[in-house]
PDB file of C-alpha atoms in Angstrom:
ATOM      1  CA  MET A1168      -1.388  -7.937 -10.596  1.00  0.00           C
ATOM      2  CA  GLY A1169       0.468  -4.993  -9.324  1.00  0.00           C
ATOM      3  CA  LEU A1170       3.297  -3.645  -7.084  1.00  0.00           C
ATOM      4  CA  GLU A1171       3.755  -1.537  -4.099  1.00  0.00           C
ATOM      5  CA  ASP A1172       6.592   1.091  -4.140  1.00  0.00           C
ATOM      6  CA  LEU A1173       8.580   1.147  -0.871  1.00  0.00           C
ATOM      7  CA  VAL A1174      11.228   3.868   0.126  1.00  0.00           C
ATOM      8  CA  ARG A1175      14.464   2.644   1.187  1.00  0.00           C
ATOM      9  CA  TRP A1176      17.792   4.357   2.097  1.00  0.00           C
ATOM     10  CA  HIS A1177      21.271   2.805   1.762  1.00  0.00           C
ATOM     11  CA  ASP A1178      23.988   5.217   3.026  1.00  0.00           C
ATOM     12  CA  GLU A1179      27.635   4.837   2.580  1.00  0.00           C
ATOM     13  CA  GLU A1180      28.339   5.335   6.324  1.00  0.00           C
ATOM     14  CA  LEU A1181      25.284   4.202   8.047  1.00  0.00           C
ATOM     15  CA  GLY A1182      24.460   1.231   5.750  1.00  0.00           C
ATOM     16  CA  ASP A1183      20.833   0.300   5.379  1.00  0.00           C
ATOM     17  CA  VAL A1184      18.579   2.584   7.185  1.00  0.00           C
ATOM     18  CA  ALA A1185      15.062   1.260   8.142  1.00  0.00           C
ATOM     19  CA  PRO A1186      12.174   3.599   7.162  1.00  0.00           C
ATOM     20  CA  SER A1187      11.063   3.276  10.705  1.00  0.00           C
ATOM     21  CA  GLU A1188      14.010   5.356  11.615  1.00  0.00           C
ATOM     22  CA  PHE A1189      14.327   7.904   8.844  1.00  0.00           C
ATOM     23  CA  VAL A1190      10.617   8.593   8.343  1.00  0.00           C
ATOM     24  CA  GLU A1191      10.168   9.598  12.014  1.00  0.00           C
ATOM     25  CA  VAL A1192      13.163  11.877  11.586  1.00  0.00           C
ATOM     26  CA  ALA A1193      11.710  13.474   8.442  1.00  0.00           C
ATOM     27  CA  GLU A1194       8.433  14.006  10.182  1.00  0.00           C
ATOM     28  CA  LYS A1195      10.039  15.645  12.995  1.00  0.00           C
ATOM     29  CA  SER A1196      12.338  17.846  11.130  1.00  0.00           C
ATOM     30  CA  GLY A1197       9.726  18.994   8.585  1.00  0.00           C
ATOM     31  CA  LEU A1198      10.998  16.954   5.656  1.00  0.00           C
ATOM     32  CA  MET A1199       8.207  14.702   5.369  1.00  0.00           C
ATOM     33  CA  VAL A1200       6.288  16.440   2.697  1.00  0.00           C
ATOM     34  CA  PRO A1201       9.541  16.788   0.176  1.00  0.00           C
ATOM     35  CA  LEU A1202      10.215  13.217   0.908  1.00  0.00           C
ATOM     36  CA  GLY A1203       6.686  12.197   0.267  1.00  0.00           C
ATOM     37  CA  ASP A1204       6.787  14.204  -2.816  1.00  0.00           C
ATOM     38  CA  TRP A1205      10.014  12.708  -4.019  1.00  0.00           C
ATOM     39  CA  VAL A1206       8.473   9.053  -3.469  1.00  0.00           C
ATOM     40  CA  LEU A1207       5.362   9.985  -5.519  1.00  0.00           C
ATOM     41  CA  GLU A1208       7.349  11.636  -8.308  1.00  0.00           C
ATOM     42  CA  THR A1209      10.039   8.671  -8.621  1.00  0.00           C
ATOM     43  CA  SER A1210       7.306   5.943  -8.362  1.00  0.00           C
ATOM     44  CA  MET A1211       5.128   7.575 -11.092  1.00  0.00           C
ATOM     45  CA  ARG A1212       8.108   7.980 -13.240  1.00  0.00           C
ATOM     46  CA  GLU A1213       9.524   4.389 -12.899  1.00  0.00           C
ATOM     47  CA  TYR A1214       6.101   2.874 -13.121  1.00  0.00           C
ATOM     48  CA  SER A1215       5.358   4.894 -16.461  1.00  0.00           C
ATOM     49  CA  GLU A1216       8.666   3.543 -17.882  1.00  0.00           C
ATOM     50  CA  LEU A1217       7.583  -0.086 -16.835  1.00  0.00           C
ATOM     51  CA  ARG A1218       4.265   0.251 -18.194  1.00  0.00           C
ATOM     52  CA  ARG A1219       5.759   1.337 -21.655  1.00  0.00           C
ATOM     53  CA  ALA A1220       8.060  -1.681 -21.508  1.00  0.00           C
ATOM     54  CA  LEU A1221       5.322  -4.115 -20.644  1.00  0.00           C
ATOM     55  CA  GLY A1222       2.729  -2.524 -23.144  1.00  0.00           C
ATOM     56  CA  ALA A1223       0.121  -3.239 -20.189  1.00  0.00           C
ATOM     57  CA  ALA A1224      -1.045  -1.531 -17.041  1.00  0.00           C
ATOM     58  CA  LEU A1225      -0.446  -2.853 -13.393  1.00  0.00           C
ATOM     59  CA  GLY A1226      -1.728  -1.548 -10.203  1.00  0.00           C
ATOM     60  CA  LEU A1227       0.782   0.921  -8.399  1.00  0.00           C
ATOM     61  CA  ALA A1228       0.324   1.122  -4.591  1.00  0.00           C
ATOM     62  CA  ILE A1229       2.066   4.148  -2.876  1.00  0.00           C
ATOM     63  CA  ASN A1230       2.177   4.700   0.979  1.00  0.00           C
ATOM     64  CA  ILE A1231       0.910   8.354   2.035  1.00  0.00           C
ATOM     65  CA  SER A1232       1.884   9.805   5.378  1.00  0.00           C
ATOM     66  CA  VAL A1233      -0.533  11.746   7.530  1.00  0.00           C
ATOM     67  CA  ILE A1234       1.675  14.889   7.173  1.00  0.00           C
ATOM     68  CA  GLN A1235       1.753  14.581   3.336  1.00  0.00           C
ATOM     69  CA  PHE A1236      -2.004  13.789   2.978  1.00  0.00           C
ATOM     70  CA  ARG A1237      -2.993  16.888   5.132  1.00  0.00           C
ATOM     71  CA  GLN A1238      -1.323  19.353   2.770  1.00  0.00           C
ATOM     72  CA  PRO A1239      -3.884  21.577   1.308  1.00  0.00           C
ATOM     73  CA  ASP A1240      -2.905  20.956  -2.352  1.00  0.00           C
ATOM     74  CA  PHE A1241      -2.340  17.274  -1.966  1.00  0.00           C
ATOM     75  CA  VAL A1242      -5.022  16.010  -4.269  1.00  0.00           C
ATOM     76  CA  ALA A1243      -3.863  18.528  -6.881  1.00  0.00           C
ATOM     77  CA  ARG A1244      -0.159  17.329  -6.603  1.00  0.00           C
ATOM     78  CA  VAL A1245      -1.328  13.727  -7.187  1.00  0.00           C
ATOM     79  CA  MET A1246      -3.178  14.658 -10.120  1.00  0.00           C
ATOM     80  CA  ALA A1247      -0.387  16.870 -11.689  1.00  0.00           C
ATOM     81  CA  THR A1248       1.939  13.957 -11.137  1.00  0.00           C
ATOM     82  CA  LEU A1249      -0.376  11.451 -12.929  1.00  0.00           C
ATOM     83  CA  ALA A1250      -0.833  13.621 -15.718  1.00  0.00           C
ATOM     84  CA  ARG A1251       2.919  14.318 -16.148  1.00  0.00           C
ATOM     85  CA  TYR A1252       3.674  10.721 -16.667  1.00  0.00           C
ATOM     86  CA  GLY A1253       0.595   9.635 -18.459  1.00  0.00           C
ATOM     87  CA  VAL A1254      -0.619   7.311 -15.843  1.00  0.00           C
ATOM     88  CA  ALA A1255      -4.412   6.606 -15.508  1.00  0.00           C
ATOM     89  CA  PRO A1256      -5.904   7.526 -12.001  1.00  0.00           C
ATOM     90  CA  GLN A1257      -7.435   4.133 -11.950  1.00  0.00           C
ATOM     91  CA  GLU A1258      -4.130   2.402 -11.902  1.00  0.00           C
ATOM     92  CA  LEU A1259      -3.067   4.141  -8.563  1.00  0.00           C
ATOM     93  CA  VAL A1260      -3.731   2.969  -5.018  1.00  0.00           C
ATOM     94  CA  LEU A1261      -2.811   5.271  -2.252  1.00  0.00           C
ATOM     95  CA  GLU A1262      -2.316   3.369   1.016  1.00  0.00           C
ATOM     96  CA  ILE A1263      -3.390   5.149   4.269  1.00  0.00           C
ATOM     97  CA  THR A1264      -3.380   4.106   7.961  1.00  0.00           C
ATOM     98  CA  GLU A1265      -5.977   4.583  10.759  1.00  0.00           C
ATOM     99  CA  THR A1266      -3.898   7.507  12.288  1.00  0.00           C
ATOM    100  CA  LEU A1267      -5.013   9.680   9.535  1.00  0.00           C
ATOM    101  CA  PHE A1268      -8.495   9.789  11.108  1.00  0.00           C
ATOM    102  CA  MET A1269      -7.508  10.671  14.491  1.00  0.00           C
ATOM    103  CA  SER A1270      -8.267  14.301  13.920  1.00  0.00           C
ATOM    104  CA  SER A1271     -10.307  16.367  11.209  1.00  0.00           C
ATOM    105  CA  PHE A1272     -12.452  13.356  10.308  1.00  0.00           C
ATOM    106  CA  ALA A1273     -14.783  15.352   8.046  1.00  0.00           C
ATOM    107  CA  GLN A1274     -11.864  16.896   6.030  1.00  0.00           C
ATOM    108  CA  VAL A1275     -10.186  13.680   5.638  1.00  0.00           C
ATOM    109  CA  VAL A1276     -13.222  12.099   4.309  1.00  0.00           C
ATOM    110  CA  GLU A1277     -13.730  15.010   1.973  1.00  0.00           C
ATOM    111  CA  LYS A1278     -10.289  14.661   0.494  1.00  0.00           C
ATOM    112  CA  LEU A1279     -10.779  10.905   0.074  1.00  0.00           C
ATOM    113  CA  THR A1280     -13.820  11.404  -1.591  1.00  0.00           C
ATOM    114  CA  GLN A1281     -12.150  13.713  -4.108  1.00  0.00           C
ATOM    115  CA  LEU A1282      -9.384  11.341  -4.860  1.00  0.00           C
ATOM    116  CA  ARG A1283     -11.861   8.533  -5.537  1.00  0.00           C
ATOM    117  CA  ALA A1284     -14.080  10.873  -7.754  1.00  0.00           C
ATOM    118  CA  GLU A1285     -10.897  11.094  -9.924  1.00  0.00           C
ATOM    119  CA  GLY A1286     -10.569   7.414 -10.082  1.00  0.00           C
ATOM    120  CA  ILE A1287      -7.872   6.812  -7.505  1.00  0.00           C
ATOM    121  CA  ARG A1288      -8.380   3.798  -5.316  1.00  0.00           C
ATOM    122  CA  ILE A1289      -7.831   4.090  -1.391  1.00  0.00           C
ATOM    123  CA  SER A1290      -6.498   1.096   0.677  1.00  0.00           C
ATOM    124  CA  MET A1291      -6.521   0.827   4.405  1.00  0.00           C
ATOM    125  CA  ASP A1292      -3.076  -0.424   5.413  1.00  0.00           C
ATOM    126  CA  ASP A1293      -2.496  -2.569   8.518  1.00  0.00           C
ATOM    127  CA  PHE A1294      -5.953  -3.238   8.979  1.00  0.00           C
ATOM    128  CA  GLY A1295      -6.925  -4.723  12.276  1.00  0.00           C
ATOM    129  CA  THR A1296      -4.051  -3.344  14.349  1.00  0.00           C
ATOM    130  CA  GLY A1297      -5.417   0.081  15.255  1.00  0.00           C
ATOM    131  CA  TYR A1298      -8.871   1.324  16.370  1.00  0.00           C
ATOM    132  CA  SER A1299     -10.958   0.456  13.541  1.00  0.00           C
ATOM    133  CA  SER A1300     -14.662  -0.028  14.084  1.00  0.00           C
ATOM    134  CA  LEU A1301     -17.423  -1.144  11.804  1.00  0.00           C
ATOM    135  CA  SER A1302     -19.098   2.196  12.074  1.00  0.00           C
ATOM    136  CA  LEU A1303     -16.097   4.087  11.254  1.00  0.00           C
ATOM    137  CA  LEU A1304     -15.396   1.851   8.269  1.00  0.00           C
ATOM    138  CA  ARG A1305     -19.098   2.338   7.087  1.00  0.00           C
ATOM    139  CA  LYS A1306     -18.287   6.064   6.806  1.00  0.00           C
ATOM    140  CA  LEU A1307     -15.223   5.896   4.972  1.00  0.00           C
ATOM    141  CA  PRO A1308     -14.593   5.855   0.950  1.00  0.00           C
ATOM    142  CA  ILE A1309     -12.224   2.899   1.084  1.00  0.00           C
ATOM    143  CA  ASP A1310     -11.734   0.401  -1.665  1.00  0.00           C
ATOM    144  CA  GLU A1311      -9.379  -2.029  -0.284  1.00  0.00           C
ATOM    145  CA  LEU A1312      -8.212  -3.602   2.986  1.00  0.00           C
ATOM    146  CA  LYS A1313      -4.756  -4.797   3.852  1.00  0.00           C
ATOM    147  CA  ILE A1314      -4.405  -7.672   6.503  1.00  0.00           C
ATOM    148  CA  ASP A1315      -1.580  -7.035   8.719  1.00  0.00           C
ATOM    149  CA  LYS A1316       1.387  -9.236   8.615  1.00  0.00           C
ATOM    150  CA  SER A1317       1.006  -9.794  12.387  1.00  0.00           C
ATOM    151  CA  PHE A1318      -2.101 -11.847  11.760  1.00  0.00           C
ATOM    152  CA  VAL A1319      -0.602 -13.761   8.830  1.00  0.00           C
ATOM    153  CA  ASP A1320       2.661 -14.594  10.769  1.00  0.00           C
ATOM    154  CA  ASN A1321       0.365 -16.600  13.227  1.00  0.00           C
ATOM    155  CA  ILE A1322      -2.477 -17.944  10.868  1.00  0.00           C
ATOM    156  CA  LEU A1323      -1.299 -21.404  10.950  1.00  0.00           C
ATOM    157  CA  ASP A1324      -0.873 -21.867  14.646  1.00  0.00           C
ATOM    158  CA  ASP A1325      -2.894 -19.280  16.494  1.00  0.00           C
ATOM    159  CA  GLU A1326      -6.787 -19.821  16.454  1.00  0.00           C
ATOM    160  CA  LYS A1327      -7.154 -16.149  17.333  1.00  0.00           C
ATOM    161  CA  ALA A1328      -5.280 -14.874  14.297  1.00  0.00           C
ATOM    162  CA  HIS A1329      -7.033 -17.356  12.044  1.00  0.00           C
ATOM    163  CA  ASN A1330     -10.379 -16.349  13.177  1.00  0.00           C
ATOM    164  CA  MET A1331      -9.546 -12.504  13.040  1.00  0.00           C
ATOM    165  CA  ILE A1332      -8.495 -12.898   9.253  1.00  0.00           C
ATOM    166  CA  GLU A1333     -11.726 -14.857   8.792  1.00  0.00           C
ATOM    167  CA  SER A1334     -13.484 -11.917  10.222  1.00  0.00           C
ATOM    168  CA  ILE A1335     -11.739  -9.372   8.141  1.00  0.00           C
ATOM    169  CA  VAL A1336     -12.509 -11.381   4.950  1.00  0.00           C
ATOM    170  CA  ALA A1337     -16.186 -11.206   5.835  1.00  0.00           C
ATOM    171  CA  ILE A1338     -15.983  -7.447   6.459  1.00  0.00           C
ATOM    172  CA  ALA A1339     -14.244  -6.890   3.045  1.00  0.00           C
ATOM    173  CA  THR A1340     -16.838  -9.073   1.460  1.00  0.00           C
ATOM    174  CA  SER A1341     -19.852  -7.514   2.940  1.00  0.00           C
ATOM    175  CA  HIS A1342     -18.501  -3.924   2.149  1.00  0.00           C
ATOM    176  CA  HIS A1343     -17.537  -4.845  -1.387  1.00  0.00           C
ATOM    177  CA  MET A1344     -13.874  -4.152  -0.807  1.00  0.00           C
ATOM    178  CA  GLU A1345     -10.701  -5.636  -2.214  1.00  0.00           C
ATOM    179  CA  LEU A1346      -8.483  -7.622   0.226  1.00  0.00           C
ATOM    180  CA  VAL A1347      -4.750  -8.045   0.314  1.00  0.00           C
ATOM    181  CA  ALA A1348      -2.955 -10.100   2.692  1.00  0.00           C
ATOM    182  CA  GLU A1349       0.546  -8.927   3.559  1.00  0.00           C
ATOM    183  CA  GLY A1350       3.622 -10.853   4.621  1.00  0.00           C
ATOM    184  CA  VAL A1351       2.764 -14.119   3.196  1.00  0.00           C
ATOM    185  CA  GLU A1352       5.986 -16.103   3.367  1.00  0.00           C
ATOM    186  CA  GLN A1353       4.847 -19.753   3.478  1.00  0.00           C
ATOM    187  CA  LYS A1354       3.020 -22.018   1.157  1.00  0.00           C
ATOM    188  CA  GLY A1355       0.705 -23.009   3.946  1.00  0.00           C
ATOM    189  CA  GLN A1356      -0.256 -19.401   4.852  1.00  0.00           C
ATOM    190  CA  ALA A1357      -1.148 -18.685   1.089  1.00  0.00           C
ATOM    191  CA  GLU A1358      -3.172 -21.860   0.831  1.00  0.00           C
ATOM    192  CA  THR A1359      -5.090 -21.098   4.185  1.00  0.00           C
ATOM    193  CA  LEU A1360      -5.708 -17.496   3.100  1.00  0.00           C
ATOM    194  CA  VAL A1361      -7.191 -18.877  -0.284  1.00  0.00           C
ATOM    195  CA  ARG A1362      -9.521 -21.131   1.717  1.00  0.00           C
ATOM    196  CA  LEU A1363     -10.731 -18.323   3.816  1.00  0.00           C
ATOM    197  CA  GLY A1364     -11.414 -16.262   0.740  1.00  0.00           C
ATOM    198  CA  CYS A1365      -8.385 -14.120   0.074  1.00  0.00           C
ATOM    199  CA  ARG A1366      -7.163 -13.825  -3.495  1.00  0.00           C
ATOM    200  CA  ARG A1367      -4.534 -11.239  -3.468  1.00  0.00           C
ATOM    201  CA  PHE A1368      -1.191 -11.374  -1.593  1.00  0.00           C
ATOM    202  CA  GLN A1369       2.082  -9.653  -0.943  1.00  0.00           C
ATOM    203  CA  GLY A1370       5.131 -11.443   0.700  1.00  0.00           C
ATOM    204  CA  TYR A1371       8.368 -13.227   0.398  1.00  0.00           C
ATOM    205  CA  TYR A1372       6.616 -16.547  -0.850  1.00  0.00           C
ATOM    206  CA  PHE A1373       5.755 -14.627  -4.009  1.00  0.00           C
ATOM    207  CA  GLY A1374       8.704 -12.158  -4.262  1.00  0.00           C
ATOM    208  CA  ARG A1375      11.263 -10.182  -2.092  1.00  0.00           C
ATOM    209  CA  PRO A1376      11.544  -6.355  -2.312  1.00  0.00           C
ATOM    210  CA  MET A1377      13.699  -5.630  -5.307  1.00  0.00           C
ATOM    211  CA  SER A1378      14.662  -2.321  -7.206  1.00  0.00           C
ATOM    212  CA  MET A1379      12.730  -1.259 -10.168  1.00  0.00           C
ATOM    213  CA  ALA A1380      15.390  -2.165 -12.438  1.00  0.00           C
ATOM    214  CA  GLU A1381      15.379  -5.800 -10.931  1.00  0.00           C
ATOM    215  CA  PHE A1382      11.630  -6.086 -11.025  1.00  0.00           C
ATOM    216  CA  ARG A1383      11.378  -4.830 -14.620  1.00  0.00           C
ATOM    217  CA  GLU A1384      14.156  -7.510 -15.667  1.00  0.00           C
ATOM    218  CA  ARG A1385      12.275 -10.349 -14.029  1.00  0.00           C
ATOM    219  CA  LEU A1386       8.844  -9.116 -15.291  1.00  0.00           C
ATOM    220  CA  LEU A1387       9.984  -9.008 -18.907  1.00  0.00           C
ATOM    221  CA  GLN A1388      11.574 -12.570 -18.842  1.00  0.00           C
ATOM    222  CA  PRO A1389       9.561 -15.098 -20.685  1.00  0.00           C
ATOM    223  CA  ASP A1390       8.777 -16.837 -17.677  1.00  0.00           C
ATOM    224  CA  GLY A1391       8.295 -13.576 -15.544  1.00  0.00           C
ATOM    225  CA  CYS A1392       6.483 -13.390 -12.200  1.00  0.00           C
ATOM    226  CA  ASP A1393       2.679 -12.834 -12.686  1.00  0.00           C
ATOM    227  CA  HIS A1394       1.806 -12.377  -8.953  1.00  0.00           C
TER     228      HIS A1394
END
């Protein structure tokens, strides 16, 4: 159904550096905007190549940082990158987190509205772990909610986690939003989520993170992944 582009860093001396480490450094050092631009550019280019090879469109999700989003020309940059690689706005999902709304709420909503007017979809990542309220959600131009992995991890043996996911499914349904469960690693988790009404998933049960080259090879095989 689609893929999410994730930034990873492998250094010859440091080895694999977790995003939680280098993203924080990028934010503090003023490098978050160029890093975000590089991720957007690389994601679009690789996705457009995959799209041509497949002869069909998939959904492409990209995480957007608060600093990147707040740039005055952010919408223009996104649209220019889409045009440069011939990707339709309807194929792009921008993932944001609740921290984006901690300040300048009106300006954030205005920019999200501009993006959606262009056909780009907006996803609320890590839903349920921050300060979301139904009144806030009602005001936001959001197309998709992503159930945080912390709930999925405990769905089989924690009644509260199970009930929380059930509530999130109900919220998404009543607000006519798409729903994605993150971090699905076991068959039992997937089956329970299906029973609760969730139909879209990410996680090791369906496929581990891989380079675009690996993903392309897998997808183009006769029995390629279709999740």
